[in-house]
Amino acid sequence: MKKKLFALCMMCVLLLSLAGCGGSAGGNKTASSADMVSTDSASYGDFNSGAEAGWDMPMEAPEPAEADGGYGGIDGGSNIPADAKMIYTADLELETKEFDDAAQAIADIVKELGGYFESRSVNQGGYYRSLDCTIRVPAANFSALLERAGEAAHVTSRHEYSDNVSEAYYDQEARLTTQRTKLERLQELLSRAENMEDIITLESAISETELQIEYLTGSLRKYDSLIDYSTINLYLREVYRLSTDEEAPVTFGQRFTSAFSLGFQRGVDGVEDFIISMARNWMTLLIWIVIIVVIVLLLRRRRRKKRAASSLPKAVKTEAEKPEDKKED
């Protein structure tokens, strides 16, 4: 009887735990949806610091792109509504054997397409240089710049991204319209107010409303800047040999030949890099050789001293034992 009662209690506990798991799974689903909404709101809120970030300068919007090319985004603009607010960005990595010519060609392309360098730095690493820059270009010329920059140097990596901020943009725009209407009504009430207490209250409300208008205006200006001018993060590095794209081998022979040639080329490159590294660091290598030679000589000298010290007591002992042997005789 006790065993049956115990089994029944265990079944009840198991059923309750399963029900609890189901409820927690549903709760997690709701929480994830809420997290998704809050994340979107946070990402939109990042643009709210536009008034303090120096985006108050008016910027002239570029001419709209042609119907067949769109803004040249990931899908070419074919499935994007006409009133959508899209932000396009790209990461482009290039390599070249003629660094100066390629860097100058990229600068000419940016200027020709109406863009500008938001940041640009040239780094010297050993014998080779690299260019790291952020380019802002009118959204209508986004794809054109990527294509032409790819012609100026060899493309090793290209990634494009698009972000639809229409919902956040139009929400900010509606809030701005509301705040401006509110400001007009407050100013009208202030002109009719006669009581000092009412005047102070209205002036405080007007001040808060003006701050909100400033805040929303800066946010929209930053949105407009990111929408009208796309961002391209470009990295150009100088190499002595370009990496080439080869067709994937199909048969075993092709695969073996490709693997063998690739291994041979890597071996040659490794030997060349080792020789160049040795030549570049010959002074450091010489110092290490001197240090090692000195350590080896000191160890040998110490070992000789130990051998001499260990052999001396044996000789003394032998001489001491000789008279005793004679006495015994």
Tab-separated table of C-alpha atoms in Angstrom:
chain	number	residue	atom	x	y	z
A	1	MET	CA	0.000	0.000	0.000
A	2	LYS	CA	2.818	2.362	0.908
A	3	LYS	CA	4.632	1.552	-2.323
A	4	LYS	CA	1.525	2.362	-4.411
A	5	LEU	CA	1.013	5.633	-2.535
A	6	PHE	CA	4.665	6.553	-3.052
A	7	ALA	CA	4.447	5.781	-6.779
A	8	LEU	CA	1.276	7.865	-7.087
A	9	CYS	CA	2.972	10.816	-5.359
A	10	MET	CA	5.984	10.549	-7.697
A	11	MET	CA	3.701	10.572	-10.758
A	12	CYS	CA	1.964	13.709	-9.464
A	13	VAL	CA	5.307	15.436	-8.895
A	14	LEU	CA	6.435	14.451	-12.403
A	15	LEU	CA	3.236	15.814	-13.975
A	16	LEU	CA	3.559	19.064	-12.035
A	17	SER	CA	7.190	19.469	-13.099
A	18	LEU	CA	6.256	18.894	-16.770
A	19	ALA	CA	3.479	21.473	-16.481
A	20	GLY	CA	5.960	23.897	-14.905
A	21	CYS	CA	8.413	23.362	-17.761
A	22	GLY	CA	5.692	24.076	-20.306
A	23	GLY	CA	4.742	27.259	-18.485
A	24	SER	CA	8.347	28.408	-18.261
A	25	ALA	CA	8.831	27.742	-21.980
A	26	GLY	CA	5.837	29.943	-22.749
A	27	GLY	CA	7.182	32.577	-20.405
A	28	ASN	CA	10.558	32.471	-22.134
A	29	LYS	CA	8.891	32.961	-25.483
A	30	THR	CA	7.109	36.050	-24.210
A	31	ALA	CA	10.295	37.337	-22.651
A	32	SER	CA	12.226	36.880	-25.867
A	33	SER	CA	9.609	38.860	-27.773
A	34	ALA	CA	9.820	41.635	-25.227
A	35	ASP	CA	13.623	41.565	-25.451
A	36	MET	CA	13.362	41.844	-29.211
A	37	VAL	CA	11.190	44.943	-28.944
A	38	SER	CA	13.429	46.534	-26.346
A	39	THR	CA	16.523	45.805	-28.459
A	40	ASP	CA	14.974	47.504	-31.458
A	41	SER	CA	14.027	50.489	-29.351
A	42	ALA	CA	17.564	50.672	-28.005
A	43	SER	CA	19.062	50.540	-31.476
A	44	TYR	CA	16.778	53.327	-32.620
A	45	GLY	CA	17.624	55.260	-29.508
A	46	ASP	CA	21.326	55.287	-30.474
A	47	PHE	CA	20.501	57.907	-33.050
A	48	ASN	CA	18.943	60.205	-30.488
A	49	SER	CA	22.273	61.751	-29.626
A	50	GLY	CA	22.422	63.450	-33.004
A	51	ALA	CA	21.938	66.946	-31.615
A	52	GLU	CA	25.043	66.586	-29.474
A	53	ALA	CA	27.132	64.794	-32.115
A	54	GLY	CA	27.290	67.739	-34.503
A	55	TRP	CA	24.627	66.691	-36.992
A	56	ASP	CA	22.935	70.084	-36.974
A	57	MET	CA	24.663	71.007	-40.228
A	58	PRO	CA	22.108	70.731	-43.051
A	59	MET	CA	23.119	68.256	-45.695
A	60	GLU	CA	21.844	68.309	-49.233
A	61	ALA	CA	20.311	64.980	-50.196
A	62	PRO	CA	21.654	63.252	-53.322
A	63	GLU	CA	19.575	62.851	-56.423
A	64	PRO	CA	17.388	59.722	-56.408
A	65	ALA	CA	18.746	56.709	-58.213
A	66	GLU	CA	17.409	55.461	-61.487
A	67	ALA	CA	14.528	53.017	-61.469
A	68	ASP	CA	16.553	50.042	-62.718
A	69	GLY	CA	19.467	50.419	-60.277
A	70	GLY	CA	17.810	51.680	-57.113
A	71	TYR	CA	20.266	52.448	-54.390
A	72	GLY	CA	22.264	49.415	-55.342
A	73	GLY	CA	21.757	47.667	-52.017
A	74	ILE	CA	21.895	43.948	-51.390
A	75	ASP	CA	18.772	43.248	-53.439
A	76	GLY	CA	19.297	46.145	-55.851
A	77	GLY	CA	16.288	48.019	-54.476
A	78	SER	CA	13.815	45.845	-56.403
A	79	ASN	CA	11.710	44.803	-53.395
A	80	ILE	CA	12.096	47.972	-51.320
A	81	PRO	CA	9.110	50.358	-51.078
A	82	ALA	CA	9.616	53.824	-52.483
A	83	ASP	CA	9.119	55.500	-49.096
A	84	ALA	CA	11.438	53.106	-47.185
A	85	LYS	CA	14.291	54.619	-45.221
A	86	MET	CA	17.298	52.380	-45.843
A	87	ILE	CA	20.821	52.603	-44.417
A	88	TYR	CA	23.488	50.842	-46.493
A	89	THR	CA	26.944	49.875	-45.233
A	90	ALA	CA	29.713	47.678	-46.620
A	91	ASP	CA	33.074	46.186	-45.647
A	92	LEU	CA	35.536	45.936	-48.532
A	93	GLU	CA	39.021	44.389	-48.334
A	94	LEU	CA	41.466	44.823	-51.220
A	95	GLU	CA	45.067	43.924	-52.026
A	96	THR	CA	47.484	45.329	-54.585
A	97	LYS	CA	51.104	45.227	-55.716
A	98	GLU	CA	50.958	48.903	-56.736
A	99	PHE	CA	49.901	50.560	-53.499
A	100	ASP	CA	50.344	54.224	-54.474
A	101	ASP	CA	48.436	53.871	-57.757
A	102	ALA	CA	45.579	51.935	-56.127
A	103	ALA	CA	45.260	54.392	-53.221
A	104	GLN	CA	45.189	57.346	-55.611
A	105	ALA	CA	42.629	55.604	-57.846
A	106	ILE	CA	40.337	55.029	-54.852
A	107	ALA	CA	40.646	58.685	-53.817
A	108	ASP	CA	39.744	59.789	-57.373
A	109	ILE	CA	36.742	57.439	-57.461
A	110	VAL	CA	35.435	58.749	-54.133
A	111	LYS	CA	35.750	62.353	-55.322
A	112	GLU	CA	34.138	61.616	-58.690
A	113	LEU	CA	31.117	59.917	-57.100
A	114	GLY	CA	30.493	62.795	-54.693
A	115	GLY	CA	31.774	61.074	-51.566
A	116	TYR	CA	34.341	61.950	-48.925
A	117	PHE	CA	36.663	60.254	-46.458
A	118	GLU	CA	35.290	60.308	-42.925
A	119	SER	CA	38.586	58.843	-41.708
A	120	ARG	CA	41.758	57.681	-43.439
A	121	SER	CA	45.083	56.310	-42.185
A	122	VAL	CA	48.107	54.704	-43.855
A	123	ASN	CA	50.083	52.190	-41.804
A	124	GLN	CA	53.616	50.979	-42.466
A	125	GLY	CA	54.126	47.375	-41.368
A	126	GLY	CA	57.597	46.138	-42.294
A	127	TYR	CA	58.091	46.411	-46.055
A	128	TYR	CA	54.401	46.687	-46.858
A	129	ARG	CA	51.791	49.376	-46.293
A	130	SER	CA	48.059	49.357	-45.694
A	131	LEU	CA	45.244	51.874	-46.067
A	132	ASP	CA	42.365	51.840	-43.589
A	133	CYS	CA	39.557	54.298	-44.305
A	134	THR	CA	35.851	54.998	-43.860
A	135	ILE	CA	34.130	56.403	-46.932
A	136	ARG	CA	30.778	58.216	-47.075
A	137	VAL	CA	29.194	58.242	-50.498
A	138	PRO	CA	25.703	59.213	-51.762
A	139	ALA	CA	23.448	56.186	-51.484
A	140	ALA	CA	22.715	56.384	-55.205
A	141	ASN	CA	26.420	55.667	-55.886
A	142	PHE	CA	26.871	52.982	-53.237
A	143	SER	CA	27.196	50.018	-55.621
A	144	ALA	CA	29.104	52.058	-58.184
A	145	LEU	CA	31.845	52.835	-55.687
A	146	LEU	CA	32.121	49.200	-54.609
A	147	GLU	CA	32.393	48.044	-58.213
A	148	ARG	CA	34.948	50.665	-59.261
A	149	ALA	CA	37.048	50.212	-56.136
A	150	GLY	CA	37.098	46.488	-56.932
A	151	GLU	CA	38.511	47.346	-60.350
A	152	ALA	CA	41.292	49.492	-58.836
A	153	ALA	CA	42.630	46.582	-56.753
A	154	HIS	CA	42.087	42.871	-56.202
A	155	VAL	CA	39.056	42.110	-54.008
A	156	THR	CA	39.638	39.589	-51.218
A	157	SER	CA	36.445	40.211	-49.217
A	158	ARG	CA	33.218	42.144	-49.763
A	159	HIS	CA	30.233	42.285	-47.393
A	160	GLU	CA	27.142	44.479	-47.819
A	161	TYR	CA	24.489	45.257	-45.194
A	162	SER	CA	21.157	47.066	-45.274
A	163	ASP	CA	19.043	48.335	-42.393
A	164	ASN	CA	15.428	49.450	-42.789
A	165	VAL	CA	14.827	52.263	-40.254
A	166	SER	CA	11.505	53.408	-41.694
A	167	GLU	CA	9.494	52.643	-38.552
A	168	ALA	CA	11.837	54.519	-36.239
A	169	TYR	CA	12.220	57.416	-38.685
A	170	TYR	CA	8.514	58.025	-39.198
A	171	ASP	CA	7.871	57.621	-35.485
A	172	GLN	CA	10.408	60.348	-34.723
A	173	GLU	CA	8.908	62.512	-37.463
A	174	ALA	CA	5.383	62.156	-36.023
A	175	ARG	CA	6.623	63.000	-32.521
A	176	LEU	CA	8.371	66.079	-33.883
A	177	THR	CA	5.160	67.276	-35.570
A	178	THR	CA	3.262	66.771	-32.305
A	179	GLN	CA	5.823	68.715	-30.308
A	180	ARG	CA	5.781	71.617	-32.766
A	181	THR	CA	1.984	71.786	-32.588
A	182	LYS	CA	2.194	71.714	-28.809
A	183	LEU	CA	4.730	74.556	-28.849
A	184	GLU	CA	2.452	76.735	-30.964
A	185	ARG	CA	-0.468	76.200	-28.561
A	186	LEU	CA	1.680	76.917	-25.504
A	187	GLN	CA	2.961	80.127	-27.060
A	188	GLU	CA	-0.608	81.186	-27.866
A	189	LEU	CA	-1.699	80.502	-24.265
A	190	LEU	CA	1.312	82.444	-22.991
A	191	SER	CA	0.326	85.480	-25.011
A	192	ARG	CA	-3.105	85.454	-23.323
A	193	ALA	CA	-1.966	84.618	-19.797
A	194	GLU	CA	-2.270	87.367	-17.174
A	195	ASN	CA	-1.587	85.488	-13.933
A	196	MET	CA	2.143	85.297	-13.003
A	197	GLU	CA	1.832	81.689	-11.848
A	198	ASP	CA	0.317	80.662	-15.188
A	199	ILE	CA	3.055	82.524	-17.051
A	200	ILE	CA	5.811	80.687	-15.138
A	201	THR	CA	4.143	77.316	-15.706
A	202	LEU	CA	3.709	77.965	-19.439
A	203	GLU	CA	7.281	79.163	-19.865
A	204	SER	CA	8.557	75.989	-18.187
A	205	ALA	CA	6.393	73.842	-20.477
A	206	ILE	CA	7.617	75.782	-23.518
A	207	SER	CA	11.233	75.228	-22.496
A	208	GLU	CA	10.724	71.481	-22.139
A	209	THR	CA	8.926	71.318	-25.488
A	210	GLU	CA	11.749	73.190	-27.231
A	211	LEU	CA	14.270	70.721	-25.805
A	212	GLN	CA	12.200	67.833	-27.152
A	213	ILE	CA	12.041	69.492	-30.585
A	214	GLU	CA	15.828	69.953	-30.566
A	215	TYR	CA	16.328	66.359	-29.551
A	216	LEU	CA	14.047	64.947	-32.267
A	217	THR	CA	15.421	67.280	-34.930
A	218	GLY	CA	18.979	66.133	-34.237
A	219	SER	CA	17.890	62.511	-34.340
A	220	LEU	CA	16.198	62.945	-37.717
A	221	ARG	CA	19.210	64.785	-39.114
A	222	LYS	CA	21.477	61.919	-38.147
A	223	TYR	CA	19.060	59.474	-39.741
A	224	ASP	CA	19.026	61.603	-42.909
A	225	SER	CA	22.821	61.645	-42.984
A	226	LEU	CA	23.069	57.861	-42.688
A	227	ILE	CA	20.279	57.310	-45.219
A	228	ASP	CA	21.483	59.799	-47.823
A	229	TYR	CA	25.170	58.896	-47.498
A	230	SER	CA	26.111	55.224	-47.291
A	231	THR	CA	29.150	54.054	-45.317
A	232	ILE	CA	31.937	51.881	-46.730
A	233	ASN	CA	34.743	50.574	-44.521
A	234	LEU	CA	37.618	49.958	-46.936
A	235	TYR	CA	40.909	48.206	-46.177
A	236	LEU	CA	43.683	48.105	-48.797
A	237	ARG	CA	46.929	46.204	-48.181
A	238	GLU	CA	50.116	45.986	-50.203
A	239	VAL	CA	51.370	42.511	-51.162
A	240	TYR	CA	54.149	41.103	-53.350
A	241	ARG	CA	51.898	38.363	-54.736
A	242	LEU	CA	48.133	38.523	-55.292
A	243	SER	CA	45.921	35.756	-53.960
A	244	THR	CA	44.129	34.181	-56.917
A	245	ASP	CA	40.826	32.381	-57.065
A	246	GLU	CA	41.005	28.918	-58.596
A	247	GLU	CA	38.286	26.587	-59.758
A	248	ALA	CA	37.377	23.840	-57.314
A	249	PRO	CA	38.998	20.499	-58.337
A	250	VAL	CA	36.610	17.693	-59.269
A	251	THR	CA	38.568	14.493	-59.910
A	252	PHE	CA	41.097	12.856	-57.586
A	253	GLY	CA	43.954	13.757	-59.926
A	254	GLN	CA	42.945	17.407	-60.016
A	255	ARG	CA	42.572	17.461	-56.243
A	256	PHE	CA	45.965	15.824	-55.732
A	257	THR	CA	47.689	18.143	-58.212
A	258	SER	CA	46.058	21.200	-56.655
A	259	ALA	CA	46.991	20.111	-53.123
A	260	PHE	CA	50.579	19.305	-54.170
A	261	SER	CA	51.091	22.637	-55.951
A	262	LEU	CA	49.500	24.503	-53.042
A	263	GLY	CA	51.745	22.708	-50.539
A	264	PHE	CA	54.832	23.421	-52.672
A	265	GLN	CA	53.897	27.097	-52.974
A	266	ARG	CA	53.304	27.360	-49.236
A	267	GLY	CA	56.667	25.712	-48.582
A	268	VAL	CA	58.443	28.172	-50.882
A	269	ASP	CA	56.641	31.086	-49.255
A	270	GLY	CA	57.548	29.761	-45.802
A	271	VAL	CA	61.257	29.464	-46.699
A	272	GLU	CA	61.269	32.933	-48.228
A	273	ASP	CA	59.555	34.409	-45.178
A	274	PHE	CA	62.041	32.641	-42.877
A	275	ILE	CA	65.058	33.943	-44.816
A	276	ILE	CA	63.646	37.461	-44.907
A	277	SER	CA	62.876	37.308	-41.193
A	278	MET	CA	66.445	36.127	-40.450
A	279	ALA	CA	67.890	38.912	-42.591
A	280	ARG	CA	65.659	41.481	-40.949
A	281	ASN	CA	66.574	40.374	-37.409
A	282	TRP	CA	70.258	39.466	-37.930
A	283	MET	CA	71.432	41.747	-35.118
A	284	THR	CA	69.076	40.141	-32.590
A	285	LEU	CA	70.105	36.684	-33.838
A	286	LEU	CA	73.796	37.552	-33.415
A	287	ILE	CA	73.222	38.720	-29.837
A	288	TRP	CA	71.413	35.473	-28.990
A	289	ILE	CA	74.243	33.403	-30.523
A	290	VAL	CA	76.802	35.257	-28.393
A	291	ILE	CA	74.692	34.711	-25.271
A	292	ILE	CA	74.306	30.980	-25.992
A	293	VAL	CA	78.047	30.561	-26.673
A	294	VAL	CA	78.916	32.305	-23.397
A	295	ILE	CA	76.478	30.099	-21.463
A	296	VAL	CA	77.894	26.929	-23.066
A	297	LEU	CA	81.485	27.955	-22.225
A	298	LEU	CA	80.549	28.736	-18.628
A	299	LEU	CA	78.824	25.366	-18.256
A	300	ARG	CA	81.836	23.514	-19.698
A	301	ARG	CA	84.196	25.366	-17.368
A	302	ARG	CA	82.010	24.566	-14.381
A	303	ARG	CA	81.867	20.909	-15.404
A	304	ARG	CA	85.695	20.738	-15.680
A	305	LYS	CA	86.054	22.230	-12.202
A	306	LYS	CA	83.693	19.609	-10.799
A	307	ARG	CA	85.656	16.809	-12.476
A	308	ALA	CA	88.936	18.156	-11.125
A	309	ALA	CA	87.473	18.521	-7.616
A	310	SER	CA	86.074	14.968	-7.681
A	311	SER	CA	89.340	13.403	-8.904
A	312	LEU	CA	91.533	15.115	-6.254
A	313	PRO	CA	90.218	13.224	-3.164
A	314	LYS	CA	90.737	9.863	-4.891
A	315	ALA	CA	94.412	10.603	-5.480
A	316	VAL	CA	94.921	11.676	-1.871
A	317	LYS	CA	93.169	8.551	-0.608
A	318	THR	CA	95.370	6.323	-2.754
A	319	GLU	CA	98.552	7.893	-1.376
A	320	ALA	CA	97.251	7.510	2.204
A	321	GLU	CA	96.530	3.780	1.769
A	322	LYS	CA	100.005	2.885	0.458
A	323	PRO	CA	101.946	3.060	3.864
A	324	GLU	CA	99.341	0.847	5.557
A	325	ASP	CA	99.837	-1.793	2.919
A	326	LYS	CA	103.589	-1.736	3.455
A	327	LYS	CA	103.188	-2.148	7.259
A	328	GLU	CA	101.014	-5.193	6.784
A	329	ASP	CA	103.709	-6.747	4.624
